[in-house]
PDB file of C-alpha atoms in Angstrom:
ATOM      1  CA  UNK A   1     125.151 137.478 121.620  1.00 44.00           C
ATOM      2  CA  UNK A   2     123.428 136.017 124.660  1.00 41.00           C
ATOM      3  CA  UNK A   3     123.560 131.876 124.904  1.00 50.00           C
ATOM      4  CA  UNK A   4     119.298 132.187 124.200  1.00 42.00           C
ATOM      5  CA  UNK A   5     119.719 134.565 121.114  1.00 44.00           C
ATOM      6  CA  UNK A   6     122.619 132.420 119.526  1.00 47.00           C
ATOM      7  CA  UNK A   7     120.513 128.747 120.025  1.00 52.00           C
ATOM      8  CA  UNK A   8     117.380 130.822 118.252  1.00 42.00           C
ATOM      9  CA  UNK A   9     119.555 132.387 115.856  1.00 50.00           C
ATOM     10  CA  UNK A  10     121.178 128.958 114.941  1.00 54.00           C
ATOM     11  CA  UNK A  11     118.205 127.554 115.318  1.00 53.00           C
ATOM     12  CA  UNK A  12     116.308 129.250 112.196  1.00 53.00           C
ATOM     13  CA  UNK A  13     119.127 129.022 110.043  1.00 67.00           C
ATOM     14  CA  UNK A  14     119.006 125.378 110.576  1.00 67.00           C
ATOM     15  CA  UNK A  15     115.030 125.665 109.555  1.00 64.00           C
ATOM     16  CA  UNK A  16     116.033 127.507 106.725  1.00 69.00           C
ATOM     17  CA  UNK A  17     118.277 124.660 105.281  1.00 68.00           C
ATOM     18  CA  UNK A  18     116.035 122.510 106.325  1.00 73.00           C
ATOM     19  CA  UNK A  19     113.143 123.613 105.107  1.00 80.00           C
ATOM     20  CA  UNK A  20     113.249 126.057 102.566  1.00 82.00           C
ATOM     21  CA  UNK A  21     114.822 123.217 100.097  1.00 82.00           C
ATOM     22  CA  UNK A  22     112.134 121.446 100.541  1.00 86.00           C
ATOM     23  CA  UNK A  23     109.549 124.151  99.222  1.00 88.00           C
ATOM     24  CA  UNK A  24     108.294 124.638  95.563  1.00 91.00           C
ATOM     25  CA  UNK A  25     110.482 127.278  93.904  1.00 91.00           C
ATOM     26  CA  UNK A  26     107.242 129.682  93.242  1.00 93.00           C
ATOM     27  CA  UNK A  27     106.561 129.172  96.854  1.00 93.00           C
ATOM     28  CA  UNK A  28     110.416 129.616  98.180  1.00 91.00           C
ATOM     29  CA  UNK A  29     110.482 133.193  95.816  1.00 93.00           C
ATOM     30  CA  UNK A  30     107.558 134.082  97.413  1.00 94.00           C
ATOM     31  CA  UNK A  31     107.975 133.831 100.795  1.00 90.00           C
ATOM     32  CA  UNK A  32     111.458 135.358 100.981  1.00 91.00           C
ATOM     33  CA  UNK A  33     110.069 138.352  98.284  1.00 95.00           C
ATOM     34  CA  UNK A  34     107.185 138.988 101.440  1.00 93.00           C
ATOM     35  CA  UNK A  35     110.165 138.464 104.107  1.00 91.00           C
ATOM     36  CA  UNK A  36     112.375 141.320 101.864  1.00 93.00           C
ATOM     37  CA  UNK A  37     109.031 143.493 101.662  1.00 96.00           C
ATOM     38  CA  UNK A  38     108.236 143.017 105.411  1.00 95.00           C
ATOM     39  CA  UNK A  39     111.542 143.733 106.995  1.00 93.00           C
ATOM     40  CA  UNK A  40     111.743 146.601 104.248  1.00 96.00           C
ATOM     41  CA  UNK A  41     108.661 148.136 105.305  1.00 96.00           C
ATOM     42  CA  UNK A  42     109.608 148.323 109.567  1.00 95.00           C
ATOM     43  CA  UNK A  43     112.571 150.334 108.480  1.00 93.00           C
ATOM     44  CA  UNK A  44     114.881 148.805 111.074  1.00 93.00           C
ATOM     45  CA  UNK A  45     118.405 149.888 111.484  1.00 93.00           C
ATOM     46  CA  UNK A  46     119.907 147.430 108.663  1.00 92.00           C
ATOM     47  CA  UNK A  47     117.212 148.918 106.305  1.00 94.00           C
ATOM     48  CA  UNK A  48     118.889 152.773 106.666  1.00 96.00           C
ATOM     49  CA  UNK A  49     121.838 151.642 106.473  1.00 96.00           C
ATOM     50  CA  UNK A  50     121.692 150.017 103.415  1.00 96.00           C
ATOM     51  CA  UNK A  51     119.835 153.330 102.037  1.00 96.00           C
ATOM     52  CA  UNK A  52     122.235 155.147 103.820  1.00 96.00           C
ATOM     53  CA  UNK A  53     125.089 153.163 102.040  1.00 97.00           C
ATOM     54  CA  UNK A  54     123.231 153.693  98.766  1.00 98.00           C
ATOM     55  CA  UNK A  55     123.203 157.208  98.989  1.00 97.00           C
ATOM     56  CA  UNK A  56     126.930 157.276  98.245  1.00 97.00           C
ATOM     57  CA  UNK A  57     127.002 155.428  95.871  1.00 98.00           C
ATOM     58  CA  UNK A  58     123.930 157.419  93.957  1.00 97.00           C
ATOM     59  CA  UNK A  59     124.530 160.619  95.307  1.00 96.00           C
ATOM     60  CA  UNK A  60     121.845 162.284  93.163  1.00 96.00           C
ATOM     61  CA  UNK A  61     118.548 159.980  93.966  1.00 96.00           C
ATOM     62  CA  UNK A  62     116.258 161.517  95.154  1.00 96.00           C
ATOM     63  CA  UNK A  63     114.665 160.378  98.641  1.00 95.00           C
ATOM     64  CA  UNK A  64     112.021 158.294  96.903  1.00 96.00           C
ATOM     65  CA  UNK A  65     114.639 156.584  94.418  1.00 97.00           C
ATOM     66  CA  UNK A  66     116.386 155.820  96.831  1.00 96.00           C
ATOM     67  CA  UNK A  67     113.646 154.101  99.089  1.00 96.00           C
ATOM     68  CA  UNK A  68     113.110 152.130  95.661  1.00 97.00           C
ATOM     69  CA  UNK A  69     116.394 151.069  95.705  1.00 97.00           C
ATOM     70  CA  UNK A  70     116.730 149.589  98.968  1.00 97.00           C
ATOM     71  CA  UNK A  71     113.392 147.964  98.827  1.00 97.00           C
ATOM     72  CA  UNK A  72     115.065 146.367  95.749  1.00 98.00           C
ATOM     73  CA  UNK A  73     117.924 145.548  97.738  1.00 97.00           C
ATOM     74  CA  UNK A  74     116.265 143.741 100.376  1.00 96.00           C
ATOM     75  CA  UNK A  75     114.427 141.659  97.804  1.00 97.00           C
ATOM     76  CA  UNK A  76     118.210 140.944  96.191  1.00 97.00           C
ATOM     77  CA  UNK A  77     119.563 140.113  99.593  1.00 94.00           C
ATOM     78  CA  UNK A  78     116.395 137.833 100.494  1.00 93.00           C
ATOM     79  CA  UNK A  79     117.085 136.267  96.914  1.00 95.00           C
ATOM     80  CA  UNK A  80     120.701 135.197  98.338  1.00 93.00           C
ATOM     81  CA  UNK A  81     119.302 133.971 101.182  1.00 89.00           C
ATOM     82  CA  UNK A  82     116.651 131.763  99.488  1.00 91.00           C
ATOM     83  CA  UNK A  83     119.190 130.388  96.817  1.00 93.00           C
ATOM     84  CA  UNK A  84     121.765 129.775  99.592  1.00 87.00           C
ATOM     85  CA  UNK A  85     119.510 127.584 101.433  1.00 87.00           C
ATOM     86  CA  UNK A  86     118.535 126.023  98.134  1.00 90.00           C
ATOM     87  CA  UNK A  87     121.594 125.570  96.507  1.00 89.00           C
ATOM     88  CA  UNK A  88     122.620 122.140  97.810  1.00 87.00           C
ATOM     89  CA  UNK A  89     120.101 120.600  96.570  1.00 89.00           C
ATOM     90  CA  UNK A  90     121.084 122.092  92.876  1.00 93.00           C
ATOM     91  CA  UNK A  91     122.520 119.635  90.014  1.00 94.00           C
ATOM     92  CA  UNK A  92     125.614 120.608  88.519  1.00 94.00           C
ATOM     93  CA  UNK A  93     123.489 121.528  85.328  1.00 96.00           C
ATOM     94  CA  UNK A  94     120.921 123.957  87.063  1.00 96.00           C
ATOM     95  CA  UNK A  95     124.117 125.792  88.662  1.00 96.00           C
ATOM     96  CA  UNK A  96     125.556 126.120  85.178  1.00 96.00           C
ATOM     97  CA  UNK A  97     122.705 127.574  83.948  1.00 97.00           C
ATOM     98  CA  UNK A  98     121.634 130.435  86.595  1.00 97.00           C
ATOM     99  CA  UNK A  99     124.453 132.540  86.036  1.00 98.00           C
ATOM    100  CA  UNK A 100     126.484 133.589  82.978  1.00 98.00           C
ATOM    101  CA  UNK A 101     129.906 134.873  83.514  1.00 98.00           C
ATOM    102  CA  UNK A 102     131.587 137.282  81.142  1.00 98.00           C
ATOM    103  CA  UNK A 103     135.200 137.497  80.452  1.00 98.00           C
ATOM    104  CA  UNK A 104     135.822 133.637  81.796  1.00 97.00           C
ATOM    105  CA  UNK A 105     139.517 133.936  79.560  1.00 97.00           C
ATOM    106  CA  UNK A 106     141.206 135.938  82.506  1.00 97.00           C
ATOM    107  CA  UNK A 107     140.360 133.285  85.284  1.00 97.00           C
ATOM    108  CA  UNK A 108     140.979 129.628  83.046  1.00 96.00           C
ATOM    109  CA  UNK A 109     144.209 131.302  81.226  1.00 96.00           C
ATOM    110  CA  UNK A 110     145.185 132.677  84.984  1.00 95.00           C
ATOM    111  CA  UNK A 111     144.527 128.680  86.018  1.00 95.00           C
ATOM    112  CA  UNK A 112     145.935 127.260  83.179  1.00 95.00           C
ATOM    113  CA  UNK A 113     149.530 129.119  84.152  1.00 94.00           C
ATOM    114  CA  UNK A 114     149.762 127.187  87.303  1.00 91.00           C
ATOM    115  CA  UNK A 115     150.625 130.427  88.877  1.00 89.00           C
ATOM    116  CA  UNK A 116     147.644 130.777  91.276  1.00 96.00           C
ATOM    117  CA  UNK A 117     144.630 133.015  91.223  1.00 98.00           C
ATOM    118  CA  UNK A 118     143.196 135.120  93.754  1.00 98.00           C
ATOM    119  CA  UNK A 119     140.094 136.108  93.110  1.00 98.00           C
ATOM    120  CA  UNK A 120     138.427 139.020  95.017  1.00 98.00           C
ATOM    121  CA  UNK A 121     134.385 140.241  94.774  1.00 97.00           C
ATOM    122  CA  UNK A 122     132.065 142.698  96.815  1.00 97.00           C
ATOM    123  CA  UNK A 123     129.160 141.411  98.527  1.00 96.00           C
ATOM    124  CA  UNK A 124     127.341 141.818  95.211  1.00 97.00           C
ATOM    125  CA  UNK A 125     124.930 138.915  94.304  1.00 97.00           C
ATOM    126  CA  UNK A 126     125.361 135.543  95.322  1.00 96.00           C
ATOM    127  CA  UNK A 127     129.177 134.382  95.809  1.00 94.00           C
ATOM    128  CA  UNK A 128     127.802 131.302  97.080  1.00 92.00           C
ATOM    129  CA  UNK A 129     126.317 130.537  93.623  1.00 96.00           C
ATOM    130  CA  UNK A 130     129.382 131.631  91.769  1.00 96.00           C
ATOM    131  CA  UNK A 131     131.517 129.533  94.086  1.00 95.00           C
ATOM    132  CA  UNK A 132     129.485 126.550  93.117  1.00 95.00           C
ATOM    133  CA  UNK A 133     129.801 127.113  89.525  1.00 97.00           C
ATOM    134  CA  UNK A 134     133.369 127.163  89.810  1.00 97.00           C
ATOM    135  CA  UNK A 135     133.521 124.017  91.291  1.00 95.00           C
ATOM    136  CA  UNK A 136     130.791 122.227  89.282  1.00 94.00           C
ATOM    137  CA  UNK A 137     130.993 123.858  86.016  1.00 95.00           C
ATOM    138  CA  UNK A 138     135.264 124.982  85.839  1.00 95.00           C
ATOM    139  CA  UNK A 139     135.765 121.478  87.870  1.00 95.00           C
ATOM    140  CA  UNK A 140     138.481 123.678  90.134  1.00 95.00           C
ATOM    141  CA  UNK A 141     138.308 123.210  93.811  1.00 94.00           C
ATOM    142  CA  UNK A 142     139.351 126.271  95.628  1.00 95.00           C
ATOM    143  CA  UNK A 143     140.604 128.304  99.231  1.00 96.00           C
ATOM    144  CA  UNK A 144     137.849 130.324 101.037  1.00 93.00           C
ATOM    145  CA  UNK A 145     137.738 132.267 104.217  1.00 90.00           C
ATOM    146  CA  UNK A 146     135.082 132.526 106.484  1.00 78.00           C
ATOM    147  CA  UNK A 147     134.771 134.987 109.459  1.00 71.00           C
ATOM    148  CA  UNK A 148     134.023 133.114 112.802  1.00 61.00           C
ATOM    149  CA  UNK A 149     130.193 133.428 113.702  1.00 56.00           C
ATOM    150  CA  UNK A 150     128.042 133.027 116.615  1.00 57.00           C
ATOM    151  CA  UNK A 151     127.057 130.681 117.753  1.00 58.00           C
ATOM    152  CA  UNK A 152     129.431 128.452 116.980  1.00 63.00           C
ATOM    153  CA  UNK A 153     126.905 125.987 115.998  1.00 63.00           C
ATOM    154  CA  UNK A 154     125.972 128.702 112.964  1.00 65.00           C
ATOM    155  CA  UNK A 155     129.475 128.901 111.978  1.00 65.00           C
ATOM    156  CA  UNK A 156     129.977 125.193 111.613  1.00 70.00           C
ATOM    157  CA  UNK A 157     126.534 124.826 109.423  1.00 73.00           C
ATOM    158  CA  UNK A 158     127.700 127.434 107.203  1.00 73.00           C
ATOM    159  CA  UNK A 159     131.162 125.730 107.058  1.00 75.00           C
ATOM    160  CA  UNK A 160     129.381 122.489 106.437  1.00 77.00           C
ATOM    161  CA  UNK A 161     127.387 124.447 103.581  1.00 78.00           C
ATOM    162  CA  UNK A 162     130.354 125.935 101.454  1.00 82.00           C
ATOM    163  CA  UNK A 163     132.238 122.252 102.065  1.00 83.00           C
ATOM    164  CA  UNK A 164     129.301 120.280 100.158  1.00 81.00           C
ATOM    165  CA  UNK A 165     129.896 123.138  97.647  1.00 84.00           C
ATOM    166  CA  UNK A 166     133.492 122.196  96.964  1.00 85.00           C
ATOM    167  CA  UNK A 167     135.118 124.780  98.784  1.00 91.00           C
ATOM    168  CA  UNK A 168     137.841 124.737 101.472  1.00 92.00           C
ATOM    169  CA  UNK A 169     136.946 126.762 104.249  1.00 90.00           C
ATOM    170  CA  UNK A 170     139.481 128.274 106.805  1.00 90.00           C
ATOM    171  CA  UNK A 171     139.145 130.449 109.601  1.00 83.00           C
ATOM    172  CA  UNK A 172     139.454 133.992 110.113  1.00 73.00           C
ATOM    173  CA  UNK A 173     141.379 133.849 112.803  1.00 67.00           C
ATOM    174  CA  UNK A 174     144.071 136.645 112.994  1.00 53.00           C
ATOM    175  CA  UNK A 175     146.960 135.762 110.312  1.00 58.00           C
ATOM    176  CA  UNK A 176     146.999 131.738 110.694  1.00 76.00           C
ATOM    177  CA  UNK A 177     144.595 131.674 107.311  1.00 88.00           C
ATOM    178  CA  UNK A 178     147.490 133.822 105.472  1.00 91.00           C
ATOM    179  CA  UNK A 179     149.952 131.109 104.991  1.00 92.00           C
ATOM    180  CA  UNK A 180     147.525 128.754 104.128  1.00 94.00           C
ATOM    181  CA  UNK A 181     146.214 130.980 101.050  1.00 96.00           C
ATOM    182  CA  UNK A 182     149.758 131.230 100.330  1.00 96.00           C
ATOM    183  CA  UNK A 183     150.810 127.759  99.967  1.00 96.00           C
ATOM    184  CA  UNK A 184     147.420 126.902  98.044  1.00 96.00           C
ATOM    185  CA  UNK A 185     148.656 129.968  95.843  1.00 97.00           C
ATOM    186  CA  UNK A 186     152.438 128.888  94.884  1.00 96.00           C
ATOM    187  CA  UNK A 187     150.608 125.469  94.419  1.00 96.00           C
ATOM    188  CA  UNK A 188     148.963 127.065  91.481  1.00 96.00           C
ATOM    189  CA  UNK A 189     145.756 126.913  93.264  1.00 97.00           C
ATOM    190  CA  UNK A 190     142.664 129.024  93.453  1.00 98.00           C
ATOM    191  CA  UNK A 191     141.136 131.087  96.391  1.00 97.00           C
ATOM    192  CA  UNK A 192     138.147 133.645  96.284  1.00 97.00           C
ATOM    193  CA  UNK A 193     137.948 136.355  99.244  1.00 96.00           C
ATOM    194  CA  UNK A 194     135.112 138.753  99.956  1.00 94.00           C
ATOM    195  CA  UNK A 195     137.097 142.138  99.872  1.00 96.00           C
ATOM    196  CA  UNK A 196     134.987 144.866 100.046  1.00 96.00           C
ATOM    197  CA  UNK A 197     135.006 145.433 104.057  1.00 92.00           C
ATOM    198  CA  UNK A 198     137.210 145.683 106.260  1.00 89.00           C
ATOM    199  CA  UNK A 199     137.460 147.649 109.513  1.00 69.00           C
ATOM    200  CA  UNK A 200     140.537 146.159 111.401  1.00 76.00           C
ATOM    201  CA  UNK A 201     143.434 148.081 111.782  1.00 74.00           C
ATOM    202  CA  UNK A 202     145.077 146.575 108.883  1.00 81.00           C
ATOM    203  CA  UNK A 203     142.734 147.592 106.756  1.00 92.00           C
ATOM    204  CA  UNK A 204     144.035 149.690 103.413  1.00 96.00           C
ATOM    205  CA  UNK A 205     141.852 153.186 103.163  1.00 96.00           C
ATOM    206  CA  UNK A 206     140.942 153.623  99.482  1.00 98.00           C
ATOM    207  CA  UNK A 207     138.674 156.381  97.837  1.00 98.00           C
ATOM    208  CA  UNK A 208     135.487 155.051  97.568  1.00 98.00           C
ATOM    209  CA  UNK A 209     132.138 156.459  95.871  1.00 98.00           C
ATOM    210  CA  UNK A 210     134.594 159.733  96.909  1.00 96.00           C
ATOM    211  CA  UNK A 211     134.837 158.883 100.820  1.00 97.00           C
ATOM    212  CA  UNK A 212     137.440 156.824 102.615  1.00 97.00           C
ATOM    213  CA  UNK A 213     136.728 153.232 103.496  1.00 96.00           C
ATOM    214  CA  UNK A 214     139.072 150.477 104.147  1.00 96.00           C
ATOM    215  CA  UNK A 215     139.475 146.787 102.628  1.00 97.00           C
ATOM    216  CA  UNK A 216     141.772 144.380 102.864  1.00 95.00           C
ATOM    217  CA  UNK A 217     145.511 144.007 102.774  1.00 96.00           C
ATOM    218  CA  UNK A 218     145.140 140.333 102.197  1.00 95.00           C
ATOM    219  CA  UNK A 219     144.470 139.860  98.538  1.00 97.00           C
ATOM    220  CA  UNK A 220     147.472 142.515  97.235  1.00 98.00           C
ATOM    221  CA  UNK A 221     149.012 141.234 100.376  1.00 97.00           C
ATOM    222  CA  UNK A 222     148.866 137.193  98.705  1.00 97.00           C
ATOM    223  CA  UNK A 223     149.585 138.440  94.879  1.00 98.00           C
ATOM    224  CA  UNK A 224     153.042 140.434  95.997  1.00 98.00           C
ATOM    225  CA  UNK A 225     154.187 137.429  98.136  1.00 97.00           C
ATOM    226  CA  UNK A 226     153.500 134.776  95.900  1.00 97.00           C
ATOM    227  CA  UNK A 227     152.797 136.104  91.894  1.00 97.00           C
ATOM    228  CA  UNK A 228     149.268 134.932  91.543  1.00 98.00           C
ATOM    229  CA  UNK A 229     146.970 136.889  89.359  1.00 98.00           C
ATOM    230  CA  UNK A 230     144.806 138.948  91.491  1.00 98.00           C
ATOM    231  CA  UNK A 231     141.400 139.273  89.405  1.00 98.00           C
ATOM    232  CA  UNK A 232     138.231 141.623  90.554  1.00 98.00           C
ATOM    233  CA  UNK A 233     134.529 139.676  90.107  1.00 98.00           C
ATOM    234  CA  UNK A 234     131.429 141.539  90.109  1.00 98.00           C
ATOM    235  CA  UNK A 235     128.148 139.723  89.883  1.00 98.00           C
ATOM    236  CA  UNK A 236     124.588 141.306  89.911  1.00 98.00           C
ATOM    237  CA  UNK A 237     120.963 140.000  89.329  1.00 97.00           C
ATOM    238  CA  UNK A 238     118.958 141.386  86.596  1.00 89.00           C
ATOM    239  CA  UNK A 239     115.338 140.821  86.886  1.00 88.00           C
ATOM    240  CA  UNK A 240     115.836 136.499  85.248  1.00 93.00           C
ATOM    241  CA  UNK A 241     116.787 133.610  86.937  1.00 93.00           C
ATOM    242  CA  UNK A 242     120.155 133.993  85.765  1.00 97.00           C
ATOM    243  CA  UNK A 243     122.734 135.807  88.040  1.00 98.00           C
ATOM    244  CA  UNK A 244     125.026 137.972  85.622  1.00 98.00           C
ATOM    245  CA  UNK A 245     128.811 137.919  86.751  1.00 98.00           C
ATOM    246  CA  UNK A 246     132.222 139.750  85.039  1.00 98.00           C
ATOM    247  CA  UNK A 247     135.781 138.739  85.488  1.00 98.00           C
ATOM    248  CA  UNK A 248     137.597 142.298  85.114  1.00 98.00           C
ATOM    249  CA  UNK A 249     141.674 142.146  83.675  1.00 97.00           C
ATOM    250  CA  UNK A 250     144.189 141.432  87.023  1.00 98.00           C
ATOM    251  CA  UNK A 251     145.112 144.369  89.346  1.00 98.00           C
ATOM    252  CA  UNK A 252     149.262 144.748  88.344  1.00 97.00           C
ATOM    253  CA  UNK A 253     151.705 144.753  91.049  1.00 97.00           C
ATOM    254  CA  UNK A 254     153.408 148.544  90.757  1.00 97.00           C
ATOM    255  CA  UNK A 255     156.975 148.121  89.692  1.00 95.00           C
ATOM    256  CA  UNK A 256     158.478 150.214  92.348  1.00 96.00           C
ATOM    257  CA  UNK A 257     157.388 151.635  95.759  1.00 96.00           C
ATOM    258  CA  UNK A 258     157.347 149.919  99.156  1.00 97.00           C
ATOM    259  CA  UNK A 259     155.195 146.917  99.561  1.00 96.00           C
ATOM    260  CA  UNK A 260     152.776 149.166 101.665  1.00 96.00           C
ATOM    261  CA  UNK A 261     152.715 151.336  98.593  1.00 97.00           C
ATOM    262  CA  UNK A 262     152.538 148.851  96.498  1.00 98.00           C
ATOM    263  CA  UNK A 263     149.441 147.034  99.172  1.00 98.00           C
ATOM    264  CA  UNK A 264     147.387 150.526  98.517  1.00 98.00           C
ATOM    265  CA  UNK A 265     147.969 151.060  94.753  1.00 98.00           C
ATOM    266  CA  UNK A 266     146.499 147.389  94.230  1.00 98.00           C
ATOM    267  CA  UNK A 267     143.186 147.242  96.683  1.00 98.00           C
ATOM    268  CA  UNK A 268     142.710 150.928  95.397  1.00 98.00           C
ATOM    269  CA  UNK A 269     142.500 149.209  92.325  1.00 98.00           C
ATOM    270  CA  UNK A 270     139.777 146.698  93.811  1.00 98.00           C
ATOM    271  CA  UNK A 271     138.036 149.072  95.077  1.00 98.00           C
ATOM    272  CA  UNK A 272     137.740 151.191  91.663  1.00 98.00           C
ATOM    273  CA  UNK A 273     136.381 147.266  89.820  1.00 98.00           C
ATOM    274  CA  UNK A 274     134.046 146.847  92.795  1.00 98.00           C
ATOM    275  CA  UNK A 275     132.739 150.321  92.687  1.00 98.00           C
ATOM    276  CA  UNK A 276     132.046 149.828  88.590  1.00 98.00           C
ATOM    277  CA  UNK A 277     130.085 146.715  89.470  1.00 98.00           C
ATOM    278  CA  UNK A 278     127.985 148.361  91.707  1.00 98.00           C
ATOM    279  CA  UNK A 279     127.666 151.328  90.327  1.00 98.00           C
ATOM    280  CA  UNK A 280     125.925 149.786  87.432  1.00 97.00           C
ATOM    281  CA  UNK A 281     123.881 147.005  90.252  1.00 98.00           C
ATOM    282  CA  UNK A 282     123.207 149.185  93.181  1.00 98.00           C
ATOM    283  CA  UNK A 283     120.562 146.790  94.279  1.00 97.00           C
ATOM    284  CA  UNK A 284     122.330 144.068  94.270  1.00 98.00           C
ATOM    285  CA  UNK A 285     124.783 145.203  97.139  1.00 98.00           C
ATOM    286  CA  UNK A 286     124.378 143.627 100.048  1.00 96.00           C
ATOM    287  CA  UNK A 287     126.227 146.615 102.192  1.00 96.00           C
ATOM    288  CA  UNK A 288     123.631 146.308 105.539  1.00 93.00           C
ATOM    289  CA  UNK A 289     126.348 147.563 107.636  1.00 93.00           C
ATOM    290  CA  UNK A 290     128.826 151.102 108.073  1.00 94.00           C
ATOM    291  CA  UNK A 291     131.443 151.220 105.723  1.00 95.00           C
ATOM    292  CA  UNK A 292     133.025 154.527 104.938  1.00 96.00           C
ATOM    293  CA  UNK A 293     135.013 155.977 108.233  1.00 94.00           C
ATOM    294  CA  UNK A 294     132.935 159.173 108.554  1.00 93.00           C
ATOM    295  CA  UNK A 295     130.145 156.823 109.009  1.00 92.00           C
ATOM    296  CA  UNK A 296     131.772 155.085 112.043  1.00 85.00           C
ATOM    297  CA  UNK A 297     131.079 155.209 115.807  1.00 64.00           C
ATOM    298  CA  UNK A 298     133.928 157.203 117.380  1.00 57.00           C
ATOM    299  CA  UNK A 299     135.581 153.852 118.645  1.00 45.00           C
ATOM    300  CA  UNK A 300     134.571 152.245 115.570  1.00 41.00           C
ATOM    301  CA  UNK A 301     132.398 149.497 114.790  1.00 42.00           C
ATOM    302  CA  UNK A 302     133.071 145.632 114.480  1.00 40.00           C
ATOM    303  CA  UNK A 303     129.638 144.615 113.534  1.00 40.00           C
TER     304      UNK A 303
END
C-alpha cells in the first residue's frame, strides 16, 4: 500500500469512528445499508468473491439466489462495520441485549475449571460485539490476536478499539503471540481467535463445503500444549437487532496419533462447527477473500 493510499485509508476509518457514533441509529443503518447496496451493485472484485465463496457453500443456488445472497452479505458485512464503529459508545446493558447466545454452560463451566478456554469463530457476524459481551456481560477479560495492518496508524486505532472493549490485543507477528496465549491459557484464562483462514504454510488443510482449505494450527496447537477447552462459536444476524450466537460442545484432543495428527483431527473438527454455522447463515459470512486452494493464484495469495 502506497504512503498516499494508507494516510486515506487510515484516514476514513478514523471518520468512521469519529463520526458514525455520532449519527442517529436510523440514520447510521441507513447509510451503511446504501454503502452495502452501492458497492454491491459495481460488482467489484470483493463482491465475486464473496458470491464466488458462496457458491460452495450453496452449491445448488441458482445464479439469481445467489446474487441475493451476496447482496445480503454486503448489507451483513456493512452492519459489522456500522456497529463496530458504534460500539464504544454502547452501555454495558445495550451490549447485553443485542445478542443472545445459546449454549453459554460450555464456556462459564469451561471458565469456572480454571483450566483455560480457547475459543475459536469464523468471520460470521460481529466478533467485535460478542467480544464485548464477554467482557461486559460474563465480566471475563480475555487474549486476542490481531493481524498487523497498514498503515500502521490503522492498526493501532483498531488496537485502541478492541482495548476500550476489554480485550488484550497481541500481535501477529510470526510465533512470539504463541507463548503468550499459552501462559494466559495455563493461567486459566480466556482467548478468542478468528480461525477460519489461514494461508501460511502452517496452515492445517481440512475438507471444507467438500474442497480443501486451510486454518490454523494455533487453536488445536494451544489446547494440546496446555489442556484448555477448545470451544467452536458461530454467530449470525437474523433480520432483529439482536445478533444470534451458539457455543458448540469442545473439539476432544484424539487419544493417540502424533501431535500433527492429532493438530488435523481437531481444526477438522472446527472447520465441520464453522461450516454448520454458516451453512445455516450464509449471509452472514464475511468470506470477501480466496479461501479454498483451487481458488488460489499459482504462488498463492496473502491478501
Amino acid at each position: 500500500m502506497s504512503a498516499l493510499k494508507g494516510r486515506i485509508t487510515g484516514g476514513l476509518y478514523g471518520l468512521g469512528w469519529g463520526a458514525v457514533k455520532k449519527l442517529p441509529e436510523p440514520a447510521a443503518a441507513a447509510l451503511f445499508r446504501t454503502i452495502a447496496d452501492r458497492t454491491w451493485k459495481r460488482r467489484g472484485k470483493s463482491v465475486l468473491r464473496l458470491e464466488s465463496n458462496l457458491a460452495r457453500v450453496v452449491p445448488d443456488a441458482s445464479a439469481e439466489r445467489l446474487a441475493e445472497l451476496s447482496k445480503a452479505g454486503m448489507r451483513s458485512y456493512m452492519r459489522y462495520w456500522m456497529e463496530s464503529f458504534r460500539l464504544p459508545t454502547w452501555t454495558p446493558e445495550r451490549i447485553k441485549a443485542s445478542i443472545d447466545v445459546k449454549d453459554t454452560h460450555h464456556l462459564t463451566e469451561g471458565l469456572d475449571a480454571g483450566k483455560g478456554v480457547i475459543v475459536a469463530l469464523p468471520h460470521l457476524g460481529n466478533w467485535d460485539l460478542a467480544g464485548a459481551w464477554v467482557t461486559t456481560d460474563l465480566k471475563v477479560p480475555f487474549t486476542t490476536v490481531a493481524e498487523r495492518l497498514e498503515p500502521a496508524t490503522l492498526y493501532d486505532r483498531f488496537v485502541a478499539y478492541r482495548e476500550g472493549l476489554g480485550m488484550e490485543v497481541l500481535p501477529h507477528s510470526g510465533g512470539a503471540a504463541f507463548g503468550t496465549l499459552a501462559r494466559r491459557l495455563r493461567a486459566g484464562g480466556l482467548i478468542c481467535l478468528v480461525a477460519d483462514r489461514d494461508l501460511s504454510a502452517s496452515g492445517v488443510e481440512v475438507s471444507f463445503f467438500g474442497a480443501t482449505a486451510r486454518m490454523p494450527a494455533g487453536p488445536a496447537l494451544l489446547a494440546q500444549q496446555t489442556g484448555a477447552l477448545l470451544l467452536p462459536v458461530t454467530l449470525w444476524y437474523d433480520g432483529t437487532p439482536v445478533m444470534g450466537a451458539r457455543v458448540h460442545p469442545a473439539i476432544e484432543v484424539p487419544e493417540e496419533g502424533t501431535r500433527a495428527e492429532k493438530t488435523a483431527a481437531m481444526t477438522q473438527g472446527l472447520a465441520d462447527a464453522f461450516a454448520g454455522g454458516i451453512a445455516e447463515h450464509p449471509e452472514d459470512w464475511h468470506m470477501l477473500q480466496r479461501l479454498w486452494l483451487d481458488d488460489l493464484e499459482p504462488r498463492g495469495e496473502r491478501t
